Amino acid sequence: MPGRLRITFNAPVVLTFVLACAVVTLLGVVTSGMTTQMFFMTWHSSLSSPMTYVRFFTHVFGHEGWSHFIGNASYLLLLGPMLEEKYGSRDLLVIMAITALVTGLVNYVFFWNVGLYGASGVVFAFILLASFTGFREGEIPLTFLLVAVIFIGQQLYEGVVLDDNISNMAHIVGGIVGAVLGYSLNKR
């Protein structure tokens, strides 16, 4: 029947990731953060524990609460479908996994007394990755330069000036991962 609208699952990786984050956030709220700390937060735990390696990836699913989740989910749902359409589901999943691993490792090595959780690194990877959507060989998009200066600059400033319990490191590292992968993927 013409004119009928239907809802489509247009960005399976992004939608599944956001849904998983929502479930993990709900579990965290119900367990007063216990499940988040055990499974979805990375910190300087023993390298002999297999969970240390699992949490290098799973920390992106954990959130402090609903406002933390909603802030990240908004950006993921805004930018993710466009990126998944441009790069494909597989590549976007790889980008997300690399971002999780790199932010988890940087936190483990350099911020051993700080627990890290949340999808902010992935969000910042998406932000810088999105600025490469109009990339052509031999060019650097002005939008990329402006986004890099504004977002990374803001994170550097806030990391030095504010003590707000926000991991500016994850934002900066996620942005760098997004920039490097965005350039690499668009170069080929």
PDB file of N, CA, C and O in Angstrom, residues 108-160:
ATOM      1  N   TYR A 108      44.458   2.593  31.756  1.00  0.00           N
ATOM      2  CA  TYR A 108      45.150   1.600  32.582  1.00  0.00           C
ATOM      3  C   TYR A 108      46.606   1.995  32.834  1.00  0.00           C
ATOM      4  O   TYR A 108      47.097   1.905  33.955  1.00  0.00           O
ATOM      5  N   VAL A 109      47.287   2.440  31.804  1.00  0.00           N
ATOM      6  CA  VAL A 109      48.716   2.735  31.897  1.00  0.00           C
ATOM      7  C   VAL A 109      48.993   4.068  32.590  1.00  0.00           C
ATOM      8  O   VAL A 109      49.861   4.167  33.447  1.00  0.00           O
ATOM      9  N   PHE A 110      48.231   5.113  32.229  1.00  0.00           N
ATOM     10  CA  PHE A 110      48.572   6.461  32.694  1.00  0.00           C
ATOM     11  C   PHE A 110      47.725   6.971  33.855  1.00  0.00           C
ATOM     12  O   PHE A 110      48.129   7.897  34.545  1.00  0.00           O
ATOM     13  N   PHE A 111      46.546   6.402  34.048  1.00  0.00           N
ATOM     14  CA  PHE A 111      45.639   6.876  35.106  1.00  0.00           C
ATOM     15  C   PHE A 111      45.233   5.690  35.965  1.00  0.00           C
ATOM     16  O   PHE A 111      44.055   5.386  36.111  1.00  0.00           O
ATOM     17  N   TRP A 112      46.215   5.017  36.525  1.00  0.00           N
ATOM     18  CA  TRP A 112      45.996   3.758  37.235  1.00  0.00           C
ATOM     19  C   TRP A 112      45.102   3.901  38.455  1.00  0.00           C
ATOM     20  O   TRP A 112      44.577   2.929  38.955  1.00  0.00           O
ATOM     21  N   ASN A 113      44.903   5.106  38.973  1.00  0.00           N
ATOM     22  CA  ASN A 113      44.045   5.296  40.149  1.00  0.00           C
ATOM     23  C   ASN A 113      42.644   5.784  39.783  1.00  0.00           C
ATOM     24  O   ASN A 113      41.887   6.194  40.647  1.00  0.00           O
ATOM     25  N   VAL A 114      42.296   5.737  38.493  1.00  0.00           N
ATOM     26  CA  VAL A 114      41.004   6.261  38.033  1.00  0.00           C
ATOM     27  C   VAL A 114      40.232   5.167  37.314  1.00  0.00           C
ATOM     28  O   VAL A 114      40.760   4.518  36.409  1.00  0.00           O
ATOM     29  N   GLY A 115      38.977   4.974  37.715  1.00  0.00           N
ATOM     30  CA  GLY A 115      38.096   4.058  37.000  1.00  0.00           C
ATOM     31  C   GLY A 115      37.518   4.769  35.788  1.00  0.00           C
ATOM     32  O   GLY A 115      37.205   5.954  35.849  1.00  0.00           O
ATOM     33  N   LEU A 116      37.395   4.065  34.681  1.00  0.00           N
ATOM     34  CA  LEU A 116      36.877   4.651  33.443  1.00  0.00           C
ATOM     35  C   LEU A 116      35.672   3.861  32.965  1.00  0.00           C
ATOM     36  O   LEU A 116      35.728   2.642  32.859  1.00  0.00           O
ATOM     37  N   TYR A 117      34.591   4.572  32.680  1.00  0.00           N
ATOM     38  CA  TYR A 117      33.430   3.936  32.077  1.00  0.00           C
ATOM     39  C   TYR A 117      32.627   4.975  31.321  1.00  0.00           C
ATOM     40  O   TYR A 117      32.748   6.168  31.560  1.00  0.00           O
ATOM     41  N   GLY A 118      31.835   4.508  30.362  1.00  0.00           N
ATOM     42  CA  GLY A 118      31.022   5.385  29.537  1.00  0.00           C
ATOM     43  C   GLY A 118      31.469   5.361  28.085  1.00  0.00           C
ATOM     44  O   GLY A 118      32.588   4.997  27.765  1.00  0.00           O
ATOM     45  N   ALA A 119      30.568   5.789  27.221  1.00  0.00           N
ATOM     46  CA  ALA A 119      30.801   5.755  25.774  1.00  0.00           C
ATOM     47  C   ALA A 119      31.346   7.074  25.237  1.00  0.00           C
ATOM     48  O   ALA A 119      31.349   7.303  24.031  1.00  0.00           O
ATOM     49  N   SER A 120      31.840   7.946  26.108  1.00  0.00           N
ATOM     50  CA  SER A 120      32.309   9.257  25.665  1.00  0.00           C
ATOM     51  C   SER A 120      33.458   9.172  24.670  1.00  0.00           C
ATOM     52  O   SER A 120      33.534   9.971  23.738  1.00  0.00           O
ATOM     53  N   GLY A 121      34.367   8.231  24.853  1.00  0.00           N
ATOM     54  CA  GLY A 121      35.452   8.070  23.889  1.00  0.00           C
ATOM     55  C   GLY A 121      34.915   7.732  22.510  1.00  0.00           C
ATOM     56  O   GLY A 121      35.378   8.268  21.493  1.00  0.00           O
ATOM     57  N   VAL A 122      33.919   6.853  22.456  1.00  0.00           N
ATOM     58  CA  VAL A 122      33.288   6.490  21.186  1.00  0.00           C
ATOM     59  C   VAL A 122      32.576   7.707  20.607  1.00  0.00           C
ATOM     60  O   VAL A 122      32.650   7.965  19.403  1.00  0.00           O
ATOM     61  N   VAL A 123      31.911   8.481  21.448  1.00  0.00           N
ATOM     62  CA  VAL A 123      31.231   9.696  20.987  1.00  0.00           C
ATOM     63  C   VAL A 123      32.226  10.642  20.337  1.00  0.00           C
ATOM     64  O   VAL A 123      31.989  11.155  19.238  1.00  0.00           O
ATOM     65  N   PHE A 124      33.353  10.882  20.988  1.00  0.00           N
ATOM     66  CA  PHE A 124      34.343  11.797  20.420  1.00  0.00           C
ATOM     67  C   PHE A 124      34.987  11.222  19.164  1.00  0.00           C
ATOM     68  O   PHE A 124      35.329  11.970  18.238  1.00  0.00           O
ATOM     69  N   ALA A 125      35.153   9.907  19.100  1.00  0.00           N
ATOM     70  CA  ALA A 125      35.629   9.288  17.859  1.00  0.00           C
ATOM     71  C   ALA A 125      34.627   9.556  16.745  1.00  0.00           C
ATOM     72  O   ALA A 125      35.005   9.918  15.625  1.00  0.00           O
ATOM     73  N   PHE A 126      33.341   9.412  17.041  1.00  0.00           N
ATOM     74  CA  PHE A 126      32.286   9.677  16.059  1.00  0.00           C
ATOM     75  C   PHE A 126      32.303  11.139  15.616  1.00  0.00           C
ATOM     76  O   PHE A 126      32.119  11.439  14.439  1.00  0.00           O
ATOM     77  N   ILE A 127      32.489  12.055  16.560  1.00  0.00           N
ATOM     78  CA  ILE A 127      32.474  13.489  16.231  1.00  0.00           C
ATOM     79  C   ILE A 127      33.578  13.807  15.225  1.00  0.00           C
ATOM     80  O   ILE A 127      33.339  14.464  14.202  1.00  0.00           O
ATOM     81  N   LEU A 128      34.791  13.343  15.500  1.00  0.00           N
ATOM     82  CA  LEU A 128      35.878  13.637  14.570  1.00  0.00           C
ATOM     83  C   LEU A 128      35.766  12.826  13.285  1.00  0.00           C
ATOM     84  O   LEU A 128      36.086  13.317  12.201  1.00  0.00           O
ATOM     85  N   LEU A 129      35.268  11.600  13.391  1.00  0.00           N
ATOM     86  CA  LEU A 129      35.045  10.777  12.210  1.00  0.00           C
ATOM     87  C   LEU A 129      34.015  11.434  11.282  1.00  0.00           C
ATOM     88  O   LEU A 129      34.175  11.428  10.061  1.00  0.00           O
ATOM     89  N   ALA A 130      32.982  12.023  11.859  1.00  0.00           N
ATOM     90  CA  ALA A 130      31.927  12.666  11.065  1.00  0.00           C
ATOM     91  C   ALA A 130      32.465  13.853  10.277  1.00  0.00           C
ATOM     92  O   ALA A 130      31.959  14.167   9.192  1.00  0.00           O
ATOM     93  N   SER A 131      33.482  14.512  10.810  1.00  0.00           N
ATOM     94  CA  SER A 131      34.014  15.674  10.101  1.00  0.00           C
ATOM     95  C   SER A 131      34.778  15.275   8.841  1.00  0.00           C
ATOM     96  O   SER A 131      35.134  16.124   8.036  1.00  0.00           O
ATOM     97  N   PHE A 132      35.015  13.977   8.632  1.00  0.00           N
ATOM     98  CA  PHE A 132      35.682  13.486   7.432  1.00  0.00           C
ATOM     99  C   PHE A 132      34.699  13.028   6.358  1.00  0.00           C
ATOM    100  O   PHE A 132      35.121  12.476   5.343  1.00  0.00           O
ATOM    101  N   THR A 133      33.428  13.254   6.527  1.00  0.00           N
ATOM    102  CA  THR A 133      32.459  12.716   5.563  1.00  0.00           C
ATOM    103  C   THR A 133      32.620  13.305   4.167  1.00  0.00           C
ATOM    104  O   THR A 133      32.307  12.654   3.195  1.00  0.00           O
ATOM    105  N   GLY A 134      33.118  14.523   4.047  1.00  0.00           N
ATOM    106  CA  GLY A 134      33.316  15.127   2.727  1.00  0.00           C
ATOM    107  C   GLY A 134      34.764  15.107   2.290  1.00  0.00           C
ATOM    108  O   GLY A 134      35.158  15.892   1.430  1.00  0.00           O
ATOM    109  N   PHE A 135      35.558  14.209   2.825  1.00  0.00           N
ATOM    110  CA  PHE A 135      37.000  14.140   2.566  1.00  0.00           C
ATOM    111  C   PHE A 135      37.290  13.756   1.122  1.00  0.00           C
ATOM    112  O   PHE A 135      36.637  12.893   0.552  1.00  0.00           O
ATOM    113  N   ARG A 136      38.288  14.442   0.529  1.00  0.00           N
ATOM    114  CA  ARG A 136      38.813  14.068  -0.782  1.00  0.00           C
ATOM    115  C   ARG A 136      40.325  13.957  -0.667  1.00  0.00           C
ATOM    116  O   ARG A 136      40.949  14.677   0.103  1.00  0.00           O
ATOM    117  N   GLU A 137      40.917  13.078  -1.471  1.00  0.00           N
ATOM    118  CA  GLU A 137      42.371  12.864  -1.450  1.00  0.00           C
ATOM    119  C   GLU A 137      43.110  14.194  -1.638  1.00  0.00           C
ATOM    120  O   GLU A 137      42.760  14.994  -2.495  1.00  0.00           O
ATOM    121  N   GLY A 138      44.126  14.396  -0.799  1.00  0.00           N
ATOM    122  CA  GLY A 138      44.940  15.599  -0.898  1.00  0.00           C
ATOM    123  C   GLY A 138      44.348  16.813  -0.207  1.00  0.00           C
ATOM    124  O   GLY A 138      44.877  17.915  -0.331  1.00  0.00           O
ATOM    125  N   GLU A 139      43.235  16.636   0.491  1.00  0.00           N
ATOM    126  CA  GLU A 139      42.578  17.752   1.171  1.00  0.00           C
ATOM    127  C   GLU A 139      42.367  17.420   2.643  1.00  0.00           C
ATOM    128  O   GLU A 139      42.213  16.261   3.002  1.00  0.00           O
ATOM    129  N   ILE A 140      42.357  18.446   3.474  1.00  0.00           N
ATOM    130  CA  ILE A 140      41.954  18.312   4.871  1.00  0.00           C
ATOM    131  C   ILE A 140      40.729  19.206   5.036  1.00  0.00           C
ATOM    132  O   ILE A 140      40.818  20.420   4.842  1.00  0.00           O
ATOM    133  N   PRO A 141      39.579  18.622   5.370  1.00  0.00           N
ATOM    134  CA  PRO A 141      38.366  19.433   5.485  1.00  0.00           C
ATOM    135  C   PRO A 141      38.492  20.481   6.602  1.00  0.00           C
ATOM    136  O   PRO A 141      38.960  20.179   7.703  1.00  0.00           O
ATOM    137  N   LEU A 142      38.083  21.708   6.295  1.00  0.00           N
ATOM    138  CA  LEU A 142      38.087  22.771   7.294  1.00  0.00           C
ATOM    139  C   LEU A 142      37.206  22.383   8.479  1.00  0.00           C
ATOM    140  O   LEU A 142      37.533  22.694   9.631  1.00  0.00           O
ATOM    141  N   THR A 143      36.110  21.665   8.207  1.00  0.00           N
ATOM    142  CA  THR A 143      35.236  21.230   9.306  1.00  0.00           C
ATOM    143  C   THR A 143      36.002  20.350  10.285  1.00  0.00           C
ATOM    144  O   THR A 143      35.808  20.445  11.492  1.00  0.00           O
ATOM    145  N   PHE A 144      36.883  19.474   9.764  1.00  0.00           N
ATOM    146  CA  PHE A 144      37.695  18.641  10.642  1.00  0.00           C
ATOM    147  C   PHE A 144      38.591  19.503  11.525  1.00  0.00           C
ATOM    148  O   PHE A 144      38.685  19.291  12.730  1.00  0.00           O
ATOM    149  N   LEU A 145      39.272  20.466  10.931  1.00  0.00           N
ATOM    150  CA  LEU A 145      40.172  21.329  11.701  1.00  0.00           C
ATOM    151  C   LEU A 145      39.415  22.091  12.790  1.00  0.00           C
ATOM    152  O   LEU A 145      39.865  22.184  13.927  1.00  0.00           O
ATOM    153  N   LEU A 146      38.252  22.635  12.432  1.00  0.00           N
ATOM    154  CA  LEU A 146      37.461  23.387  13.414  1.00  0.00           C
ATOM    155  C   LEU A 146      36.944  22.483  14.529  1.00  0.00           C
ATOM    156  O   LEU A 146      37.013  22.834  15.711  1.00  0.00           O
ATOM    157  N   VAL A 147      36.437  21.315  14.158  1.00  0.00           N
ATOM    158  CA  VAL A 147      35.943  20.371  15.159  1.00  0.00           C
ATOM    159  C   VAL A 147      37.084  19.943  16.074  1.00  0.00           C
ATOM    160  O   VAL A 147      36.936  19.902  17.304  1.00  0.00           O
ATOM    161  N   ALA A 148      38.238  19.642  15.488  1.00  0.00           N
ATOM    162  CA  ALA A 148      39.385  19.219  16.294  1.00  0.00           C
ATOM    163  C   ALA A 148      39.796  20.309  17.265  1.00  0.00           C
ATOM    164  O   ALA A 148      39.996  20.045  18.463  1.00  0.00           O
ATOM    165  N   VAL A 149      39.903  21.525  16.787  1.00  0.00           N
ATOM    166  CA  VAL A 149      40.322  22.636  17.649  1.00  0.00           C
ATOM    167  C   VAL A 149      39.286  22.890  18.739  1.00  0.00           C
ATOM    168  O   VAL A 149      39.624  23.012  19.922  1.00  0.00           O
ATOM    169  N   ILE A 150      38.019  22.922  18.369  1.00  0.00           N
ATOM    170  CA  ILE A 150      36.964  23.239  19.347  1.00  0.00           C
ATOM    171  C   ILE A 150      36.806  22.128  20.375  1.00  0.00           C
ATOM    172  O   ILE A 150      36.870  22.363  21.580  1.00  0.00           O
ATOM    173  N   PHE A 151      36.609  20.890  19.923  1.00  0.00           N
ATOM    174  CA  PHE A 151      36.332  19.798  20.864  1.00  0.00           C
ATOM    175  C   PHE A 151      37.568  19.385  21.651  1.00  0.00           C
ATOM    176  O   PHE A 151      37.504  19.238  22.864  1.00  0.00           O
ATOM    177  N   ILE A 152      38.674  19.171  20.959  1.00  0.00           N
ATOM    178  CA  ILE A 152      39.881  18.749  21.669  1.00  0.00           C
ATOM    179  C   ILE A 152      40.393  19.896  22.541  1.00  0.00           C
ATOM    180  O   ILE A 152      40.796  19.685  23.687  1.00  0.00           O
ATOM    181  N   GLY A 153      40.352  21.108  22.021  1.00  0.00           N
ATOM    182  CA  GLY A 153      40.751  22.272  22.816  1.00  0.00           C
ATOM    183  C   GLY A 153      39.929  22.416  24.077  1.00  0.00           C
ATOM    184  O   GLY A 153      40.461  22.683  25.160  1.00  0.00           O
ATOM    185  N   GLN A 154      38.622  22.239  23.956  1.00  0.00           N
ATOM    186  CA  GLN A 154      37.739  22.316  25.122  1.00  0.00           C
ATOM    187  C   GLN A 154      38.102  21.244  26.139  1.00  0.00           C
ATOM    188  O   GLN A 154      38.150  21.512  27.348  1.00  0.00           O
ATOM    189  N   GLN A 155      38.392  20.041  25.685  1.00  0.00           N
ATOM    190  CA  GLN A 155      38.732  18.955  26.605  1.00  0.00           C
ATOM    191  C   GLN A 155      40.065  19.197  27.303  1.00  0.00           C
ATOM    192  O   GLN A 155      40.212  18.914  28.487  1.00  0.00           O
ATOM    193  N   LEU A 156      41.033  19.722  26.559  1.00  0.00           N
ATOM    194  CA  LEU A 156      42.311  20.064  27.178  1.00  0.00           C
ATOM    195  C   LEU A 156      42.116  21.144  28.241  1.00  0.00           C
ATOM    196  O   LEU A 156      42.635  21.045  29.355  1.00  0.00           O
ATOM    197  N   TYR A 157      41.366  22.167  27.907  1.00  0.00           N
ATOM    198  CA  TYR A 157      41.093  23.253  28.850  1.00  0.00           C
ATOM    199  C   TYR A 157      40.386  22.725  30.096  1.00  0.00           C
ATOM    200  O   TYR A 157      40.796  22.981  31.223  1.00  0.00           O
ATOM    201  N   GLU A 158      39.303  21.972  29.892  1.00  0.00           N
ATOM    202  CA  GLU A 158      38.536  21.455  31.027  1.00  0.00           C
ATOM    203  C   GLU A 158      39.344  20.461  31.848  1.00  0.00           C
ATOM    204  O   GLU A 158      39.200  20.391  33.064  1.00  0.00           O
ATOM    205  N   GLY A 159      40.208  19.690  31.196  1.00  0.00           N
ATOM    206  CA  GLY A 159      41.046  18.737  31.911  1.00  0.00           C
ATOM    207  C   GLY A 159      42.026  19.417  32.853  1.00  0.00           C
ATOM    208  O   GLY A 159      42.358  18.889  33.905  1.00  0.00           O
ATOM    209  N   VAL A 160      42.474  20.612  32.480  1.00  0.00           N
ATOM    210  CA  VAL A 160      43.425  21.358  33.298  1.00  0.00           C
ATOM    211  C   VAL A 160      42.715  22.203  34.352  1.00  0.00           C
ATOM    212  O   VAL A 160      43.124  22.257  35.506  1.00  0.00           O
TER     213      VAL A 160
END
